[in-house]
Every structure is written in structure tokens, then in C-alpha cells.
Coordinates of C-alpha atoms in Angstrom, one line a residue:
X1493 CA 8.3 -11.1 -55.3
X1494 CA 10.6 -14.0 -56.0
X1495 CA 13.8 -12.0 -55.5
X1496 CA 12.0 -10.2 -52.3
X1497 CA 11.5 -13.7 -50.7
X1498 CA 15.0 -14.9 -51.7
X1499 CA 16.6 -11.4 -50.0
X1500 CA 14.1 -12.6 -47.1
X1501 CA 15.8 -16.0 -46.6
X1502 CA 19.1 -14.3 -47.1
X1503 CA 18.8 -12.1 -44.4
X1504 CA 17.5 -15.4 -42.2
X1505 CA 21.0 -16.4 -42.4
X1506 CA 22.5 -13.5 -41.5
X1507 CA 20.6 -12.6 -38.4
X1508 CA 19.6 -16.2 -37.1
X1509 CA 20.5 -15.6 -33.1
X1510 CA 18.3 -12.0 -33.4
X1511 CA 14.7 -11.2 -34.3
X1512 CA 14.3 -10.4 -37.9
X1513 CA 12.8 -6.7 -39.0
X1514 CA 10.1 -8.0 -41.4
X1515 CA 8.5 -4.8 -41.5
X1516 CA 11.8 -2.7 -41.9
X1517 CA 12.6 -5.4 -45.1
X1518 CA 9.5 -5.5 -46.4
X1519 CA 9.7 -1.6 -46.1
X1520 CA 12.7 -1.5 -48.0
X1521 CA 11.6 -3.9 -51.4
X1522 CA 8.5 -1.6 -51.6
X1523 CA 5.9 -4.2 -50.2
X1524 CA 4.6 -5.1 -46.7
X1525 CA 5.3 -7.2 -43.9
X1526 CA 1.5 -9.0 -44.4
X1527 CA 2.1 -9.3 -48.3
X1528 CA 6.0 -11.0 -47.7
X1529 CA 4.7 -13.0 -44.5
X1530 CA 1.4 -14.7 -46.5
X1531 CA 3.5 -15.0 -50.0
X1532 CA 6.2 -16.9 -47.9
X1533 CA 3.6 -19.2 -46.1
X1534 CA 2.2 -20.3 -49.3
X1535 CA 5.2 -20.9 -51.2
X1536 CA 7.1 -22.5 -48.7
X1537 CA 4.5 -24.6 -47.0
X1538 CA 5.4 -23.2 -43.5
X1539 CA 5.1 -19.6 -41.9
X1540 CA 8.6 -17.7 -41.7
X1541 CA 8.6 -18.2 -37.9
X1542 CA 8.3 -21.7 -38.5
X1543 CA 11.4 -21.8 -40.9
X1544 CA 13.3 -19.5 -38.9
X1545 CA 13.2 -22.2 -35.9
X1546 CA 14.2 -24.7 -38.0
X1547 CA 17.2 -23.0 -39.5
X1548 CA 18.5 -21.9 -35.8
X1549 CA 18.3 -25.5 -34.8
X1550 CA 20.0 -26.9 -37.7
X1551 CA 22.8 -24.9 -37.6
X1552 CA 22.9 -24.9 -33.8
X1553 CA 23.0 -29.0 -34.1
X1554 CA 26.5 -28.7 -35.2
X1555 CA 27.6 -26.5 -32.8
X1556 CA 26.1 -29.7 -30.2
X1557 CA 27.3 -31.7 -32.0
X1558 CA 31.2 -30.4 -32.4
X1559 CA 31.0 -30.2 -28.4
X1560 CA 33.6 -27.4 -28.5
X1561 CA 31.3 -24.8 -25.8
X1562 CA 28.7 -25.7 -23.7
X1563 CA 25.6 -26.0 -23.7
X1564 CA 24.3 -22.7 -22.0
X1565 CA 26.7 -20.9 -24.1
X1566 CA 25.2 -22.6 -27.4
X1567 CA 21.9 -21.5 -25.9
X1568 CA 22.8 -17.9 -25.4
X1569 CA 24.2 -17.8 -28.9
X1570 CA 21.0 -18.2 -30.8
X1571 CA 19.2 -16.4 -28.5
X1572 CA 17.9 -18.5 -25.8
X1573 CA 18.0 -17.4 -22.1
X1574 CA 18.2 -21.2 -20.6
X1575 CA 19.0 -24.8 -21.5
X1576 CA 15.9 -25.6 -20.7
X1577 CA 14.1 -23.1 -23.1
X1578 CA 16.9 -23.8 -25.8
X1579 CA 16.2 -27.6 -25.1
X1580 CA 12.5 -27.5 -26.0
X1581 CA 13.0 -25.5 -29.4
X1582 CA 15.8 -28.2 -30.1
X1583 CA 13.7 -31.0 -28.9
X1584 CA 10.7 -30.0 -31.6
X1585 CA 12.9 -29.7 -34.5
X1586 CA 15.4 -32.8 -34.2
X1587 CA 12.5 -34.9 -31.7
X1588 CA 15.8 -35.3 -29.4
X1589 CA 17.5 -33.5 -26.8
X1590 CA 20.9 -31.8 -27.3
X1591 CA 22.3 -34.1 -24.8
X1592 CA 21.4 -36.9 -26.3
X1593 CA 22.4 -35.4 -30.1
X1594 CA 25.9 -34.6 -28.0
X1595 CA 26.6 -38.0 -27.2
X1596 CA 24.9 -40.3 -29.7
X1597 CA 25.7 -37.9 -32.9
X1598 CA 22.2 -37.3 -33.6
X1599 CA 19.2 -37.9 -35.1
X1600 CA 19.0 -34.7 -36.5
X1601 CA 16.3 -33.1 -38.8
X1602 CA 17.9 -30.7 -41.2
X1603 CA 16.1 -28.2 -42.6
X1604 CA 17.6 -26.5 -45.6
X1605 CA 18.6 -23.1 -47.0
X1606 CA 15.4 -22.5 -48.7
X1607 CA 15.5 -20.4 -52.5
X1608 CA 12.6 -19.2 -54.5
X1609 CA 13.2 -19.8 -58.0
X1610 CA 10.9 -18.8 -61.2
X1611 CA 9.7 -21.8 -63.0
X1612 CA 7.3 -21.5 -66.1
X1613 CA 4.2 -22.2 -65.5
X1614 CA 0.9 -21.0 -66.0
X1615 CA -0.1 -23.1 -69.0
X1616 CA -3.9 -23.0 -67.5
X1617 CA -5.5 -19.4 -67.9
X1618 CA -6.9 -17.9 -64.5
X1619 CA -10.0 -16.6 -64.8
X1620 CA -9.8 -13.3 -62.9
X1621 CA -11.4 -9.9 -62.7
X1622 CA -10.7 -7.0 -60.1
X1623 CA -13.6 -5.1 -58.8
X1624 CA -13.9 -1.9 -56.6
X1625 CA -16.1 -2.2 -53.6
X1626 CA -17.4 0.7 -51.6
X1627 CA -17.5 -0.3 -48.0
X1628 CA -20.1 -3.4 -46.9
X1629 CA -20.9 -5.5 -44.2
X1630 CA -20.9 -9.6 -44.2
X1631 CA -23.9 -10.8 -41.7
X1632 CA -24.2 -14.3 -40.9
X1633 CA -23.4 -17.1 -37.9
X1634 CA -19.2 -16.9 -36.7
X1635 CA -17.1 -19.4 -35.4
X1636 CA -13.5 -19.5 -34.7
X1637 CA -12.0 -22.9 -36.4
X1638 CA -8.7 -23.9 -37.1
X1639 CA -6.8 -23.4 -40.2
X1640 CA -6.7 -27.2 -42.6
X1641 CA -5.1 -26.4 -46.5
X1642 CA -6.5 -29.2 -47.8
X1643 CA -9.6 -31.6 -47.9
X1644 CA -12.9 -30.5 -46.1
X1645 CA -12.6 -28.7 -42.8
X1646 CA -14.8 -30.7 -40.3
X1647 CA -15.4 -27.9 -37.6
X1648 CA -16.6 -25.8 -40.8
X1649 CA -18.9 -28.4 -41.6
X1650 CA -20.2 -29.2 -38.5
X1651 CA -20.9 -25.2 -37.9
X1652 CA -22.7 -25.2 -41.3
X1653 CA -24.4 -28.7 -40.6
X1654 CA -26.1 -27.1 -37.2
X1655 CA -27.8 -24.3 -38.9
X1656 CA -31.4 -25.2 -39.6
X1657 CA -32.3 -25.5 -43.2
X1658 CA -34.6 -22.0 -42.9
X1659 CA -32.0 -20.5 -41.6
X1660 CA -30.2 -20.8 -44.9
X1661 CA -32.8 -19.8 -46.5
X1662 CA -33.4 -16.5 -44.1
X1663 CA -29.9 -15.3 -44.9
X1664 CA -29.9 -16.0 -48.2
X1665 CA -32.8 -13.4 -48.2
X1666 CA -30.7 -10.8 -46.2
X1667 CA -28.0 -10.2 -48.9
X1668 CA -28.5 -7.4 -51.0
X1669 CA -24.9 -6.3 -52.4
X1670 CA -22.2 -8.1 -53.9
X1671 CA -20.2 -11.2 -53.6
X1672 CA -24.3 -12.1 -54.0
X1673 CA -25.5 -15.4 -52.3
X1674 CA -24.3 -17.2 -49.3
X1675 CA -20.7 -16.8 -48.5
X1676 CA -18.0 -19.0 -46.5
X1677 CA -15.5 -15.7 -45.1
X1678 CA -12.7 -16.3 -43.7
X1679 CA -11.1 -13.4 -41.4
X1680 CA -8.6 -13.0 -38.5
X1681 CA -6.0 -15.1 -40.0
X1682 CA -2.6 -14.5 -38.9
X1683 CA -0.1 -13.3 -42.3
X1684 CA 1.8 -16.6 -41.5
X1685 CA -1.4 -18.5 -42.3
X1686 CA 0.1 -21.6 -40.6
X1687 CA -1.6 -25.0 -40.7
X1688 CA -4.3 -25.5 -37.3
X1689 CA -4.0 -21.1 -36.2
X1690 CA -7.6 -20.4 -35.6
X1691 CA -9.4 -18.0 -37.8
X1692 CA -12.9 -16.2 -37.8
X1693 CA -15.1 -18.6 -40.0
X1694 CA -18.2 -16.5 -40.6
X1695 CA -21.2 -18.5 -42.8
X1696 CA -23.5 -15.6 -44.3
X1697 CA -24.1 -13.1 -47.0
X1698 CA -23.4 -9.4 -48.1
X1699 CA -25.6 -6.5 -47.5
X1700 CA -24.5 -2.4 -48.4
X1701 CA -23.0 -0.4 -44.6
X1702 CA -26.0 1.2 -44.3
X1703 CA -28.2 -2.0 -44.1
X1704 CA -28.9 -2.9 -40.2
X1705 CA -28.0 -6.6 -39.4
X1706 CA -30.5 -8.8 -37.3
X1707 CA -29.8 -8.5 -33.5
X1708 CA -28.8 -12.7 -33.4
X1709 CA -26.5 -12.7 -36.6
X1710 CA -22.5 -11.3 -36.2
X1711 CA -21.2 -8.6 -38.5
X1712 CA -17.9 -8.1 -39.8
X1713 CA -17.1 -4.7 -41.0
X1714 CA -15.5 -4.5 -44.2
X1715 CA -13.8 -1.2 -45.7
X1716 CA -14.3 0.0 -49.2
X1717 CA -11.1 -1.4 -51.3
X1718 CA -10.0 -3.7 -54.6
X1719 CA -10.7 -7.1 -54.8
X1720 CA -9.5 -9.9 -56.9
X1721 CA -12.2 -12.3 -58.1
X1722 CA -10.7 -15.6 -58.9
X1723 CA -13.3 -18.4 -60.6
X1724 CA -13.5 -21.7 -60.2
X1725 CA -15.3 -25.4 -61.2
X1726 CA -14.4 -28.8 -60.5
X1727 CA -14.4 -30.9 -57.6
X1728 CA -15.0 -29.5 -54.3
X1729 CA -13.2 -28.4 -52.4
X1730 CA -10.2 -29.5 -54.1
X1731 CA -10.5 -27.2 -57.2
X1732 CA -11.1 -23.9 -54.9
X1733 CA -7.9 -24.8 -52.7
X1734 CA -5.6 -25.7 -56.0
X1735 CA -7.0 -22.2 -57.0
X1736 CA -6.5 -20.5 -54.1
X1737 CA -2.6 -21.8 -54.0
X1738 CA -2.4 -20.9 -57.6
X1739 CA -2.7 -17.6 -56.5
X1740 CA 0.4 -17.1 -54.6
X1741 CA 2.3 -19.5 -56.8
X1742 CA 1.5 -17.8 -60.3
X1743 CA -1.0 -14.5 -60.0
X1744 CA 0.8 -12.4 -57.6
X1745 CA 3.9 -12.9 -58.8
X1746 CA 3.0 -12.0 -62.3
X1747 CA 0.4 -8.7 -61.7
X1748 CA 1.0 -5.7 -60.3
X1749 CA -1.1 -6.5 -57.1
X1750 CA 0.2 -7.5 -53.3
X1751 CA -2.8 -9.2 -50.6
X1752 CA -3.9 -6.1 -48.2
X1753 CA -5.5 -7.5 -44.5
X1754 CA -9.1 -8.0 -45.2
X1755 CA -11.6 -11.4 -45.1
X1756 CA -11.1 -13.9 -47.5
X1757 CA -14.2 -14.4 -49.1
X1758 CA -16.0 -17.2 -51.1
X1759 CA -19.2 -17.4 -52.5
X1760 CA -20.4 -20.4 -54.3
X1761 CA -22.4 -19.8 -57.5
X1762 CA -23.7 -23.4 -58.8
X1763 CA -23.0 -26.7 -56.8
X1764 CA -23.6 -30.8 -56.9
X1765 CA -26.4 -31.7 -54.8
X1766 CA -24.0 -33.4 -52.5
X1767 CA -21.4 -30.7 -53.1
X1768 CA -19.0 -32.9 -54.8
X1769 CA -18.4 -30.5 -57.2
X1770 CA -19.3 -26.3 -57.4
X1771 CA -18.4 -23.2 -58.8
X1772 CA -17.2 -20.4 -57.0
X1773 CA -16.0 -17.2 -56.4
X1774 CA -13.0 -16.4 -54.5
X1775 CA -12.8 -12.7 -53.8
X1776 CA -9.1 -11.5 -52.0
X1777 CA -8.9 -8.5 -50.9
X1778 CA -5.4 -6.3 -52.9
X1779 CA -3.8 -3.2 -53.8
X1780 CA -1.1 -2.4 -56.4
X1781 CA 2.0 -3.7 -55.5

């Protein structure tokens, strides 16, 4: 993966005024586009479009900078149809316009050649199992909520916190396969996973395909597959997200397994009474790599 992602950057460079073939590359090292796109995101704390954009404009800066074409033809050159479009993407990287970067020398924002290297780590056993599902269904009350990595995500709280105690209770009741208990899912997330993208946020429970869901819950239809079972206890939610980053930074990279599209899924086993602290299940869905 760390070679993959490197070849990925690589090829950044190469084609920075033209779309990049994610899918052909990712074709070509034996993996997927949503695998590379996802391991990328997590390691490199932005989604490749992101980084792409922030490449183009840094080495387009020099180009406004060295004042040897114009503007429209610096434009055209990494793939921009107008000043005015060309001006905006410049404008959010370097928060000035390429006049004013012409004239005054900058600022400028630079965003470096990024490259993936292999440090040893890992000191910390993770405590993993993989489990084979048949096809089930995850019942419960959905929300679409923006994406936060860290801390507590107040529009999930505030979708849990207007659910009526019984109600917790009620679905609790429902689930009848496994992850067991009440979940917090997470579907519809883009591969980038970039910070504040919306997602599905789904608060429920489990039950076998066969098992009709309640008229007033939603239902999200999930395929038989592998899963990888990650636990964790500590403070909440902080030792779930180090977990959760943990597993692009030191799992994937050393099993033989690569994220297929599926919910993300966690259930939470014991907890503080004021959820300070918990212990929980985070099930991903995966194949072999």
C-alpha cells in the first residue's frame, strides 16, 4: 500500500493539468479506486482531490509569479477554461488572487510533494478478528450529518438525544443477529472521507434479511461479506477514533485485507454512565487485498 500511494502521488505530478485515472491505477497495483482513495484520505489528512488542487496551485504560483505568459494562458495550462474559474481555485489555496500574487510576490501557501514512508510502529497489539456475515439488515432512525474525525459529533448527538428513552429500549429489543446491541452505522461516505461531506448516520440495531423492519424505522440493506472487528476501551470517543485511524495507519498495511464499500459499523458493548469512557466494536467491511 505504501509504495501504491507513493506511485499515486507520482503520477499527481506527472498529470497535474489532466484528470487523474484512479481507477485505471488502482486497476494496475492490484487494488481499487475506493481502497487507494480512503487509504490516502487517512494517511494524508485530506482526500486526493483536495491535494491534487493544492499541488496545481502551487506549482501554477510560479508560473504567476515568473509573469512570463498570461494569465488565461496559465489558466488553460492546468486545466481551467477562464481566469475567473482559475482565479477562485487559486484564490482558496493561496487566500489571494493571482493578480495580486503577480504584483506583490505572494503570499503563497505551498503545499508539498507528499511521500508515504514505512515507519515502525505497532508496539500496541490490535485486538482484531474477521468474521463472515451472511447478508442482514441494520433498522433504526437515519440522518444525514456531516463528517468531524475528531471529538464528539454534535448533529449525532443531538439525533440520538431526540429519541425518547423507550425508544432505545424498543430497538434494542428488535436486534436479533450480530454486531448485537444498539449500533452507531455509518454509510454513504464518499472514498475521500473528507472532513464536513455528509454521510448516512443510522442509530439502531441488526436483525437477519428475512426479519421485516417496523413501517416508522429506516433500513439499510447490507450484503453478505467479511468484516474486520476491531476492539476498543478507553475514553470515548477518543479511543474509538485513535482506533479507527490506527487502522489505516498500521492494520491495512500490514494484512492481506483492502476496505470494500459497505457501512461502517459500531456497536458499543460496556459504557460510563455519562459515556466518558466505553467499549466497543468497530466492524469494517474488507476483502483480501
Amino acid at each position: 500500500m505504501i509504495s501504491a500511494l507513493n506511485r499515486l502521488v507520482d503520477l499527481v505530478e506527472e498529470h497535474l493539468a489532466e484528470d487523474l485515472d484512479v481507477h485505471g491505477l488502482a486497476a494496475e497495483l492490484g487494488t481499487t479506486e475506493y481502497h487507494l482513495r480512503r487509504m490516502f484520505s487517512s494517511l494524508a489528512g485530506m482526500p486526493l482531490s483536495e491535494y491534487v488542487r493544492r499541488r496545481r496551485m502551487t506549482v501554477a504560483a510560479g508560473d504567476v509569479v515568473r509573469r512570463e505568459d498570461d494569465l488565461l494562458s496559465i489558466a488553460v495550462r492546468y486545466g481551467y477554461g477562464s481566469t475567473e474559474a482559475f482565479g477562485r481555485a487559486f484564490r482558496a489555496v493561496h487566500g489571494s488572487a493571482p493578480g495580486d500574487v503577480r504584483r506583490d510576490g505572494g503570499p503563497l501557501r505551498t503545499q508539498p510533494h507528499l511521500r508515504f514512508r514505512l515507519t515502525v510502529e505497532g508496539s500496541i497489539p490490535m485486538d482484531t478478528r474477521l468474521v463472515d456475515r451472511p447478508a442482514f439488515r441494520l433498522i433504526g432512525h437515519a440522518a444525514r450529518v456531516p463528517l468531524i474525525h475528531q471529538g464528539v459529533n454534535p448533529h449525532i448527538q443531538r439525533h440520538i438525544a431526540a429519541l425518547p428513552q423507550e425508544e432505545h429500549l424498543r430497538l434494542k429489543a428488535l436486534g436479533d443477529t450480530e454486531p448485537g446491541g444498539l449500533l452507531q452505522v455509518s454509510d454513504d461516505l464518499g472514498p475521500d472521507a473528507a472532513e464536513g461531506s455528509e454521510l448516512t448516520y443510522l442509530h439502531g440495531v441488526a436483525v437477519s434479511r428475512d426479519t421485516p423492519a417496523p413501517d416508522d424505522l429506516d433500513a439499510i440493506e447490507v450484503p453478505a461479506g467479511r468484516w474486520a472487528v476491531f476492539r476498543t476501551a478507553g475514553p470515548h470517543p477518543q479511543a474509538l477514533q485513535t482506533t479507527w485511524a490506527a487502522t489505516a495507519t498500521e492494520w491495512f498495511p500490514s494484512n492481506p485485507w483492502r476496505l470494500r464499500p459497505g457501512p461502517s459499523i459500531v456497536a458499543i458493548l460496556e459504557r460510563a454512565d455519562d459515556f466518558s469512557a466505553a467499549t466497543c466494536e468497530l466492524w469494517l467491511p474488507v476483502e483480501p487485498a
